[in-house]
Amino acid sequence: MSQVEKKAGLLRRTSSSKKPLKEKVVLMYDEIFAKEDPAKNNPRFWDELFLMKVNLEYLETKLECLDGDELMKTKDNVNSLFHHCVQTLAEEHQIKVVNALQTLCALFRGVHQKNKSASGFDIINMLMGFDKAEHRMKDLMESLDSLLCGEGSESLKALCLKLLLCLVTVTDNISQNTILEYVMINSIFEAVLQILSDVSSRGRHGYDAVVLLALLVNYRKYESVNPYIVKLSILDDEPTLDGMGLVVGQALTEYNRQYKDKEEENQGGFFSTLTSMVGSMFIADAEEKLSVQTNEAILLALYEAVHLNRNFITVLAQSHPEIDIPTTPTTPVPTTPTTPLGTTPPSTDVMNSSELPLDPNLQTSNLLITFLKYSSIVMQDTKDEHRLNSARLCLIILTCIAEDQYADAFLHDDNMNFRVNLHRMPMRHRKKAAEKNVPSRPLVCAVLDLMVEFVVTHMMKDFPMDLYMRCVQVIHKLICYQKKCRIRLHYTWRELWSALINLLKFLLSNETVLLAKHNIFHLALLVVNLFNMFITYGDTFLPTSNSYDELYYEIVRMHQVFDNLYCMVLRVSTNAGQWKEPASKVTHSLVNVRAIINHFNPKIESYAAVNHISQLSEDQVLEVVRSNYDTLTLKLQDGLDQYERYSEQPKEAAFFKDLVRSISLNVRKNVSLNTLSQDILLKEFSTIS
């Protein structure tokens, strides 16, 4: 018995002496894979085929088992099957349309699976014939567009989106999928927009539509003009943008809620008592289990919207009541496979409503707050590759937001205050902050809190240098805006200064280990220049004169770290080697920090000696600082408020290529048409027919 027959398509044996019977549809598939035209002896062959329930497993396996030569011998019949599938999509008989859609998916997957090394042109030839491909794909895309935009069955629309996701993800590298050239020419962008703008369609299909759009935007985005990029960048239809934001927001909210539920579950009862008894030895294990899998597909969609479309920035800021999504959907969704934490589309009843109920007792939220909470979860643990990629993408999104003038204006608006409960990594030396104690502040404070939290919690031997660079750059861009607009933000700046000084201390303590892998001088330069921003321009954006005094106090109090840094960079810059130039830049950047230390330290020591005090209090040191500003001389440093704007190409191209590959593999794994429950679909359409 052949491998295909063993795997699928056989009915039970009628007796021990007889061969097992095959389903009729399997016999018809076998006719297709024979050399003869199956319609030669049966003119109604194709009509009958699409009335039969598709055996996806058998059809895909049959295609995979045929070698290249065998497949080419049956090429005409496979082309004919593809052609009749496309033709059937235009029919009114719903069961035939369902079967045609599922057959197309099996064809795309089966042929690609068998011919992974074949060129895109060969695959197009095998599926539809190269000379007829343009016409066939035009008809296919027009039919899918009609089905998605029409007023027909929602299950049929879901099936169309699954087919498109199947088509887009059949190759590991989306840009090597030559068939997508036809999807570029025959755009379904408007159909996706219609789904997102319509309340009912968005609730049922918004998640798949957003993921599909994110993937299509990444097809050969650096090699040619991608019409989906062009159209997304100029999109200004408010209901559509709002719909996209709602889908992304609810997917992230669902992840946040699942994480919080698991966190509370792990912190309750015996587990909590045990951890309090033996310290935090179990905390790391608990956190590992909590962040099972991030939702990179929806995060990519958010990035593309923020990066490409300036109008989408307004969607980030739109306020609505903060609501909890019910743990289980109120209606079963048979089209969704069981997926890991965070990859499931949110409950449809939540996304269905365009206007959420207002309650004065509800905390106000928006997409940006939801994203910040999500970021605070995924940025906790960056040891896993998926989480590292998600953390990096979160920081890239924050970089784009920090560079946008409208976003900055909203972030710093003193009349728009929010209470944002960020997740904090459990650490031995600090207690978990009570959520109720979080004050209502401008959103930029939550962004800064998130950056400070990252700086404090990731100083480890396997140092995430790239993430630290991005993190410090986000802080710098926000401060540049504050300096430019003279915004005096009431923020606990000392926490930021302390975190940055401890980061420098960590770099110094691990110089040898880190230098073997990273240019630590670039990061050190960014950190020192942040201090230079505060020193040079702090009087224009720090909230009070006391804040400026506290800056000097922190620099003087932690002078040993800056002294050690200066000695280290001086040593490296005076020796020949690969780090000579970057170390030299740090040396020059320390001129004002060292001037402050060298000016105030003798004054403080003198004050202590005159007043016979062995150890000065903070107030006494601040008094010395305030009374000795006049004699302090600082150098004006140029370019402190300048930065290189974010550009995806060429620096980030490799990252996004790998990320899209990873997302594509995950989507392909989850888009199994068997999860569309053929029995449910056929039952639905048999009642219609």
XYZ file of C-alpha atoms in Angstrom:
689
model
C 0.000 0.000 0.000
C 1.419 3.371 -0.958
C 2.339 5.983 1.640
C -0.459 8.268 0.388
C -3.051 5.554 0.710
C -1.886 4.737 4.201
C -2.129 8.343 5.270
C -5.553 9.321 3.974
C -8.484 8.517 1.748
C -9.169 4.909 2.669
C -12.442 3.598 4.027
C -12.624 0.594 6.396
C -12.144 -2.916 5.000
C -15.344 -4.795 4.137
C -13.673 -8.155 4.706
C -10.220 -9.513 5.373
C -9.793 -10.666 1.781
C -10.801 -7.434 0.083
C -8.761 -4.272 -0.357
C -9.943 -1.221 1.573
C -12.284 1.039 -0.364
C -11.348 4.565 -1.383
C -13.573 7.598 -1.036
C -14.989 8.761 -4.360
C -13.169 12.093 -4.072
C -9.865 10.241 -3.614
C -10.547 8.180 -6.736
C -11.211 11.446 -8.598
C -7.903 12.896 -7.327
C -6.142 9.783 -8.618
C -7.706 10.388 -12.043
C -6.315 13.954 -12.000
C -2.823 12.626 -11.299
C -3.055 10.150 -14.147
C -1.905 11.225 -17.601
C -5.357 11.167 -19.207
C -7.747 14.114 -19.144
C -10.234 13.157 -16.380
C -13.082 14.928 -18.182
C -12.536 12.916 -21.374
C -14.796 10.053 -20.307
C -16.861 12.081 -17.844
C -17.861 15.568 -19.068
C -19.341 16.354 -15.624
C -16.095 15.428 -13.829
C -15.283 18.934 -12.551
C -18.852 19.694 -11.472
C -18.963 16.471 -9.499
C -15.524 17.053 -7.955
C -16.468 20.365 -6.345
C -19.637 18.859 -4.881
C -17.447 16.385 -2.963
C -16.040 17.165 0.473
C -12.352 17.983 -0.037
C -9.813 15.527 1.353
C -7.083 18.060 2.065
C -4.665 15.612 3.609
C -4.754 13.201 0.682
C -4.507 15.924 -1.965
C -1.575 17.700 -0.321
C 0.247 14.452 0.393
C -0.298 13.243 -3.180
C 1.271 16.442 -4.522
C 4.181 16.163 -2.089
C 4.857 12.530 -3.036
C 5.119 13.153 -6.772
C 8.649 13.930 -7.909
C 9.336 16.703 -10.398
C 9.137 14.505 -13.500
C 5.880 12.838 -12.416
C 4.318 16.171 -11.610
C 5.328 17.623 -14.970
C 3.653 14.645 -16.712
C 0.370 15.518 -14.977
C 0.949 19.287 -15.355
C -1.952 19.753 -17.801
C -4.390 18.121 -15.382
C -3.061 20.141 -12.409
C -3.382 23.311 -14.505
C -6.928 22.274 -15.363
C -7.735 21.650 -11.677
C -6.443 25.125 -10.810
C -8.436 26.677 -13.670
C -11.683 24.960 -12.635
C -11.137 25.968 -8.987
C -10.922 29.613 -10.055
C -13.938 29.264 -12.336
C -15.986 27.692 -9.534
C -15.392 30.712 -7.253
C -17.741 32.712 -9.470
C -20.585 30.222 -9.042
C -23.537 30.773 -6.721
C -23.436 27.230 -5.307
C -21.795 27.915 -1.924
C -20.627 24.356 -1.208
C -18.742 24.300 -4.522
C -17.118 27.646 -3.698
C -16.003 26.335 -0.274
C -14.521 23.208 -1.847
C -12.786 25.236 -4.566
C -11.177 27.547 -1.986
C -9.923 24.614 0.073
C -8.645 22.816 -3.022
C -6.697 25.927 -4.060
C -5.034 26.069 -0.675
C -4.041 22.404 -0.921
C -2.624 23.075 -4.407
C -0.539 26.065 -3.273
C 0.808 24.239 -0.246
C 1.351 20.857 -1.870
C 3.227 22.113 -4.939
C 5.437 24.464 -2.885
C 6.166 21.811 -0.268
C 7.392 19.368 -2.906
C 9.335 21.910 -4.940
C 11.088 24.020 -2.312
C 14.205 24.252 -4.465
C 12.305 25.026 -7.672
C 12.201 28.556 -9.047
C 9.060 30.633 -8.693
C 8.538 30.453 -12.440
C 8.585 26.636 -12.382
C 5.990 26.557 -9.607
C 3.755 28.998 -11.486
C 4.085 26.748 -14.546
C 3.202 23.614 -12.544
C 0.144 25.227 -10.965
C -1.457 27.174 -13.779
C 0.780 27.214 -16.836
C 3.104 30.146 -17.319
C 1.369 31.402 -20.466
C -2.016 31.549 -18.686
C -0.811 32.550 -15.196
C -1.554 36.264 -15.521
C -5.135 35.623 -16.640
C -5.740 32.891 -14.025
C -4.403 34.999 -11.134
C -6.368 38.045 -12.282
C -9.560 35.979 -12.196
C -8.628 34.483 -8.818
C -7.893 37.850 -7.180
C -11.059 39.407 -8.627
C -13.161 36.538 -7.280
C -11.556 36.790 -3.832
C -12.085 40.541 -3.873
C -15.776 40.062 -4.734
C -16.261 37.459 -2.020
C -14.543 39.634 0.606
C -16.457 42.785 -0.323
C -19.819 41.157 -0.962
C -22.663 40.580 1.450
C -22.272 36.814 1.436
C -21.391 34.355 4.171
C -18.922 35.442 6.862
C -17.503 31.913 6.924
C -16.759 32.235 3.221
C -14.924 35.528 3.841
C -12.915 33.853 6.587
C -12.011 31.082 4.142
C -10.882 33.642 1.530
C -8.569 35.288 4.065
C -7.180 31.896 5.112
C -6.473 31.112 1.455
C -4.668 34.447 1.018
C -2.628 33.871 4.198
C -1.828 30.382 2.905
C -0.719 31.809 -0.460
C 1.432 34.528 1.137
C 3.228 32.164 3.537
C 3.901 29.080 1.386
C 7.582 30.051 1.060
C 9.875 30.631 4.051
C 11.108 33.863 2.487
C 8.045 35.851 1.452
C 10.064 37.825 -1.138
C 10.901 34.610 -3.008
C 7.216 33.841 -3.556
C 6.930 34.839 -7.214
C 3.158 34.267 -7.278
C 2.814 37.349 -5.070
C 3.750 39.483 -8.086
C 0.187 38.841 -9.265
C -1.152 39.852 -5.833
C 0.768 43.116 -6.244
C -0.721 43.721 -9.707
C -4.271 42.702 -8.710
C -4.440 44.465 -5.353
C -6.852 43.407 -2.614
C -5.859 46.409 -0.471
C -9.322 47.981 -0.760
C -10.998 44.728 0.295
C -8.828 44.628 3.430
C -9.729 48.256 4.155
C -13.426 47.489 3.822
C -13.101 44.685 6.383
C -11.315 46.997 8.824
C -13.749 49.887 8.405
C -16.897 47.787 8.856
C -17.790 47.059 12.493
C -19.194 43.574 11.864
C -16.503 42.406 9.414
C -13.729 43.783 11.603
C -14.959 41.782 14.570
C -14.902 38.530 12.632
C -11.992 39.000 10.234
C -9.984 42.006 11.436
C -7.139 39.982 12.924
C -6.451 37.955 9.766
C -6.865 41.079 7.614
C -4.285 43.043 9.617
C -1.761 40.176 9.617
C -2.273 39.678 5.857
C -1.670 43.388 5.207
C 1.499 43.393 7.352
C 2.908 40.464 5.373
C 2.012 41.910 1.946
C 3.694 45.205 2.862
C 6.928 43.258 3.382
C 7.021 41.623 -0.052
C 10.228 42.813 -1.782
C 9.883 46.118 0.051
C 13.509 47.093 -0.645
C 13.738 45.816 -4.215
C 10.776 47.313 -6.032
C 7.752 49.555 -5.619
C 5.287 47.690 -3.425
C 1.757 49.073 -4.044
C 0.631 48.025 -0.555
C 3.336 50.231 0.993
C 2.336 53.167 -1.212
C -1.377 52.795 -0.438
C -0.867 52.285 3.293
C 1.389 55.349 3.530
C -1.231 57.699 2.005
C -4.293 56.165 3.667
C -6.288 58.875 5.447
C -9.692 57.245 5.901
C -10.461 57.679 9.597
C -12.824 54.686 10.116
C -10.301 52.354 8.461
C -7.349 53.621 10.506
C -9.456 53.450 13.667
C -10.468 49.898 12.770
C -6.852 48.881 12.284
C -5.946 50.432 15.636
C -8.825 48.640 17.348
C -7.771 45.238 15.985
C -4.133 45.759 17.039
C -5.161 47.167 20.416
C -7.471 44.276 21.245
C -4.879 41.679 20.237
C -2.307 43.320 22.537
C -4.913 43.735 25.301
C -5.735 40.033 25.069
C -2.050 39.167 25.519
C -1.742 41.564 28.469
C -4.817 40.068 30.108
C -3.624 36.485 29.656
C -0.243 37.416 31.093
C -1.817 39.155 34.087
C -4.085 36.171 34.753
C -1.121 33.790 34.718
C 0.898 36.165 36.883
C -1.861 36.325 39.505
C -2.318 32.567 39.328
C 1.383 31.978 39.995
C 1.521 34.515 42.804
C -1.418 33.107 44.746
C -1.562 30.634 47.600
C 1.220 28.172 48.299
C 3.512 29.446 45.519
C 3.508 32.958 46.966
C 4.215 31.678 50.484
C 7.047 29.478 49.261
C 8.776 32.248 47.304
C 8.561 34.632 50.236
C 10.213 31.963 52.440
C 13.122 31.099 50.186
C 13.661 34.378 48.374
C 13.248 34.697 44.648
C 14.751 31.409 43.522
C 11.503 30.413 41.786
C 10.664 33.793 40.308
C 12.767 33.320 37.183
C 11.068 29.994 36.429
C 7.647 31.555 36.886
C 8.486 34.398 34.521
C 9.756 31.922 31.936
C 6.350 30.246 31.934
C 4.463 33.525 31.833
C 5.858 34.918 28.600
C 5.222 31.821 26.506
C 5.027 33.395 23.073
C 4.840 36.946 21.860
C 2.598 38.116 19.037
C 5.149 39.334 16.513
C 2.666 39.425 13.613
C 0.388 41.993 15.256
C 3.439 43.941 16.462
C 4.736 44.078 12.876
C 1.345 45.410 11.757
C 1.550 48.159 14.395
C 5.088 49.030 13.299
C 4.157 49.304 9.615
C 1.178 51.529 10.461
C 3.230 53.829 12.717
C 6.253 53.897 10.421
C 4.477 54.345 7.090
C 1.380 56.358 7.937
C 1.603 59.638 9.835
C -2.184 59.716 10.139
C -2.056 56.571 12.265
C -0.270 58.479 15.039
C -3.629 60.080 15.913
C -5.093 56.583 16.396
C -2.502 55.858 19.091
C -3.859 58.738 21.142
C -7.601 58.115 20.887
C -8.979 57.552 24.371
C -11.543 54.956 25.367
C -12.532 53.293 28.647
C -10.124 50.578 29.742
C -11.979 47.277 29.593
C -11.160 43.694 30.436
C -11.752 41.186 27.673
C -13.714 38.159 28.926
C -11.539 35.114 29.476
C -13.591 33.012 27.061
C -15.288 34.330 23.947
C -19.052 34.558 24.253
C -19.447 32.823 20.899
C -17.359 29.864 19.705
C -14.983 30.638 16.874
C -14.313 27.376 15.008
C -11.998 29.119 12.547
C -9.308 29.845 15.127
C -6.723 27.159 15.904
C -5.493 26.636 19.443
C -2.431 28.842 19.669
C 0.073 29.886 22.344
C -0.330 32.844 24.660
C -0.873 36.065 22.773
C -1.243 34.682 19.271
C -5.013 34.201 19.411
C -7.250 36.855 17.893
C -9.268 38.672 20.550
C -12.901 37.944 21.274
C -15.069 39.094 18.378
C -17.709 40.729 20.560
C -15.135 43.197 21.869
C -13.944 44.242 18.410
C -17.482 44.457 17.081
C -18.393 47.651 18.896
C -17.267 50.938 17.412
C -18.297 52.887 20.490
C -17.425 51.522 23.911
C -19.688 52.202 26.913
C -18.605 55.196 28.948
C -18.356 54.850 32.705
C -16.865 57.636 34.836
C -15.386 55.008 37.165
C -13.449 53.311 34.372
C -9.790 54.157 33.825
C -9.211 55.809 30.435
C -6.863 54.036 28.044
C -5.676 54.140 24.430
C -3.653 52.073 21.978
C -0.372 53.636 23.104
C -1.006 52.687 26.751
C -1.880 49.133 25.715
C 1.326 48.976 23.670
C 3.428 50.298 26.578
C 1.986 47.637 28.885
C 2.657 44.975 26.266
C 6.221 46.262 25.854
C 6.791 46.133 29.619
C 5.947 42.407 29.491
C 7.957 41.337 26.438
C 10.981 43.454 27.403
C 11.352 41.682 30.745
C 13.018 38.571 29.374
C 15.143 38.870 26.237
C 17.008 35.555 26.442
C 14.711 33.816 23.967
C 15.113 34.824 20.295
C 11.391 35.563 19.806
C 11.241 37.769 22.886
C 14.461 39.499 21.889
C 12.966 40.265 18.464
C 9.752 41.515 20.049
C 11.649 43.748 22.477
C 13.694 45.137 19.602
C 10.562 45.818 17.541
C 8.891 47.510 20.536
C 11.889 49.836 20.868
C 11.881 50.545 17.109
C 8.183 51.487 17.328
C 8.939 53.742 20.311
C 11.772 55.300 18.300
C 9.356 56.167 15.471
C 6.881 57.591 17.989
C 9.560 59.661 19.758
C 10.582 61.226 16.418
C 7.043 62.234 15.468
C 6.096 65.805 16.398
C 2.397 65.090 16.827
C 3.112 62.043 18.994
C 5.530 64.083 21.113
C 2.930 66.813 21.575
C 0.412 64.250 22.788
C 2.939 62.474 25.016
C 3.814 65.732 26.764
C 0.308 67.225 26.948
C -0.186 68.226 30.579
C -3.960 68.182 30.109
C -3.980 64.526 29.050
C -2.930 62.480 32.077
C -3.106 58.699 32.367
C -2.418 56.084 35.008
C -0.249 53.432 33.344
C 0.479 50.247 35.293
C 3.621 48.862 33.673
C 4.766 45.336 34.502
C 8.015 45.206 36.447
C 10.467 42.332 36.532
C 10.669 40.618 39.950
C 14.066 41.381 41.488
C 15.591 40.405 44.826
C 16.459 43.925 45.934
C 13.091 45.592 45.425
C 9.475 45.038 46.338
C 6.789 44.784 43.715
C 5.174 48.205 43.326
C 1.487 48.396 44.129
C -0.469 49.281 40.995
C -2.811 51.627 42.852
C 0.090 53.914 43.747
C 0.789 54.848 40.123
C -0.049 58.560 39.670
C -1.916 60.026 36.712
C 0.685 61.770 34.525
C 1.448 62.721 30.897
C 2.194 59.603 28.851
C 5.832 60.512 28.300
C 6.402 59.647 31.980
C 5.280 56.059 31.286
C 7.645 55.871 28.297
C 10.534 57.110 30.453
C 9.550 54.671 33.231
C 9.666 51.841 30.700
C 13.126 52.907 29.512
C 14.444 53.247 33.074
C 13.003 49.841 33.943
C 14.816 48.276 30.990
C 18.136 49.953 31.863
C 17.952 48.745 35.461
C 16.947 45.141 34.762
C 19.153 43.972 31.878
C 22.703 44.478 33.126
C 23.943 40.936 32.563
C 26.905 39.136 31.013
C 24.869 38.292 27.898
C 24.465 42.028 27.407
C 21.711 43.156 24.947
C 23.788 46.021 23.529
C 21.470 46.751 20.617
C 18.459 47.135 22.924
C 20.388 49.419 25.287
C 21.452 51.643 22.398
C 17.853 51.985 21.226
C 16.600 52.562 24.743
C 19.039 55.426 25.438
C 18.296 56.917 22.005
C 14.549 56.988 22.762
C 15.284 58.882 25.993
C 17.531 61.297 24.097
C 14.899 62.039 21.442
C 12.261 62.773 24.076
C 14.617 65.134 25.917
C 15.472 66.882 22.637
C 11.764 67.609 22.167
C 11.464 68.900 25.728
C 14.471 71.170 25.223
C 13.157 72.430 21.865
C 9.662 73.205 23.212
C 10.854 74.215 26.714
C 8.576 71.675 28.377
C 9.219 71.404 32.103
C 8.184 67.838 32.786
C 7.484 66.905 36.397
C 9.253 63.589 36.434
C 11.460 61.755 38.943
C 14.613 62.513 36.971
C 16.846 61.165 39.733
C 15.684 57.634 38.937
C 16.837 58.098 35.346
C 20.183 59.609 36.394
C 20.775 56.823 38.909
C 19.952 54.138 36.310
C 22.330 55.681 33.749
C 25.177 55.993 36.268
C 24.702 52.363 37.310
C 24.824 51.406 33.637
C 28.205 53.144 33.286
C 29.364 51.371 36.435
C 28.327 48.024 34.914
C 30.215 48.748 31.675
C 33.340 49.534 33.676
C 33.073 46.419 35.857
C 32.676 44.161 32.827
C 34.959 45.979 30.393
C 36.973 42.944 29.295
C 34.022 40.601 28.756
C 31.894 43.208 26.987
C 34.653 44.562 24.738
C 35.123 41.079 23.277
C 31.617 41.408 21.757
C 30.588 45.071 21.738
C 31.725 48.641 21.227
C 30.847 49.775 24.749
C 32.258 53.253 24.044
C 29.377 54.110 21.719
C 26.857 53.371 24.478
C 28.994 55.178 27.072
C 29.131 58.228 24.779
C 25.321 58.277 24.446
C 24.911 58.064 28.226
C 27.471 60.787 28.965
C 25.897 63.038 26.334
C 22.521 62.582 28.024
C 24.130 64.055 31.134
C 25.611 66.799 28.970
C 22.089 67.581 27.713
C 20.901 68.011 31.290
C 23.982 70.054 32.252
C 23.882 72.364 29.219
C 20.136 72.764 28.671
C 18.573 71.475 31.888
C 17.592 74.974 32.981
C 15.195 75.087 29.989
C 13.304 71.826 30.620
C 13.883 70.600 34.196
C 10.791 71.395 36.293
C 12.492 73.459 39.019
C 15.846 74.910 39.988
C 15.975 72.226 42.688
C 15.992 69.574 39.957
C 19.058 71.170 38.434
C 20.728 71.207 41.874
C 19.876 67.512 42.309
C 21.544 66.726 38.963
C 24.809 68.213 40.213
C 24.368 66.427 43.525
C 24.058 63.031 41.751
C 27.119 63.714 39.587
C 29.201 64.714 42.607
C 27.860 61.879 44.786
C 28.727 59.285 42.133
C 31.947 61.004 41.008
C 33.929 57.771 41.416
C 32.073 56.186 38.497
C 32.832 59.151 36.213
C 36.460 59.249 37.431
C 36.892 55.555 36.680
C 35.262 55.975 33.280
C 37.638 58.812 32.430
C 40.674 56.743 33.459
C 39.482 53.805 31.368
C 38.755 55.777 28.179
C 41.988 57.767 28.572
C 43.939 54.517 28.841
C 42.287 53.028 25.761
C 42.498 56.238 23.697
C 46.234 56.671 24.324
C 47.004 53.159 23.085
C 46.832 52.033 19.482
C 43.933 49.696 18.816
C 40.472 49.362 17.322
C 38.824 51.287 20.184
C 41.185 54.281 20.148
C 38.850 56.657 18.286
C 35.538 55.785 20.032
C 37.267 55.946 23.441
C 38.708 59.344 22.536
C 35.192 60.688 21.855
C 34.069 59.641 25.340
C 37.141 61.359 26.805
C 36.158 64.671 25.185
C 32.498 64.286 26.163
C 33.427 64.049 29.867
C 34.904 67.565 30.006
C 31.912 69.233 31.718
C 31.151 66.322 34.039
C 34.770 66.389 35.230
C 34.656 70.186 35.542
C 31.638 69.879 37.877
C 33.311 67.167 39.969
C 36.643 69.028 40.161
C 34.896 72.303 41.037
C 32.484 71.108 43.722
C 34.424 68.328 45.469
C 37.040 70.668 47.010
C 34.244 73.054 48.057
C 32.341 70.239 49.762
C 35.478 68.972 51.522
C 36.283 72.514 52.669
C 32.716 73.012 53.972
C 32.964 69.741 55.917
C 36.347 70.699 57.398
C 35.277 74.210 58.422
C 32.074 72.927 60.053
C 33.754 69.838 61.571
C 31.309 67.445 59.886
C 32.557 63.992 58.929
C 29.682 63.185 56.573
C 27.489 65.836 54.971
C 23.757 65.395 54.506
C 22.128 65.816 51.094
C 20.755 69.237 52.086
C 24.205 70.404 53.136
C 25.768 69.274 49.860
C 22.986 71.000 47.927
C 23.665 74.179 49.873
C 27.327 74.068 48.813
C 26.278 73.452 45.185
C 23.840 76.389 45.126
C 26.349 78.804 46.598
C 29.156 77.936 44.170
C 27.515 78.012 40.740
C 28.941 81.458 40.003
C 32.546 80.285 39.897
C 31.868 77.170 37.783
C 33.106 77.314 34.181
C 31.630 74.941 31.608
C 32.309 74.479 27.892
C 29.493 74.798 25.366
C 29.216 71.516 23.480
C 27.679 71.484 20.007
C 25.272 68.955 18.558
C 23.936 67.597 21.848
C 20.339 68.058 20.679
C 20.955 66.514 17.237
C 20.272 62.904 16.321
C 20.124 60.644 13.294
C 16.529 59.951 12.343
C 15.330 56.370 12.121
C 15.658 54.710 8.718
C 14.659 51.103 8.089
C 16.869 50.697 5.040
C 19.691 49.653 5.148
C 20.342 49.279 8.895
C 17.227 47.309 9.833
C 16.685 45.403 6.565
C 18.281 42.148 7.780
C 16.309 42.241 11.043
C 12.964 42.683 9.288
C 13.790 40.010 6.727
C 14.410 37.471 9.516
C 11.408 38.687 11.508
C 9.011 38.354 8.564
C 10.389 34.868 7.869
C 9.692 33.872 11.474
C 6.172 35.349 11.354
C 5.477 33.675 8.014
C 6.463 30.259 9.392
C 4.248 30.772 12.435
C 1.257 31.940 10.377
C 1.692 29.015 7.982
C 1.733 26.600 10.907
C -1.468 28.064 12.341
C -3.382 28.500 9.087
C -4.442 24.888 8.782
C -7.620 24.681 6.777
C -8.632 21.668 8.815
C -9.236 24.115 11.645
C -11.918 25.707 9.485
C -13.965 22.625 10.329
C -15.182 21.386 6.986
C -18.182 19.732 8.612
C -19.359 23.040 10.118
C -18.849 24.900 6.838
C -20.571 22.289 4.734
C -23.438 22.040 7.202
C -23.880 25.838 7.031
C -23.944 25.913 3.234
C -26.024 22.784 2.750
C -28.887 24.545 4.554
C -28.438 27.564 2.261
C -28.259 25.474 -0.873
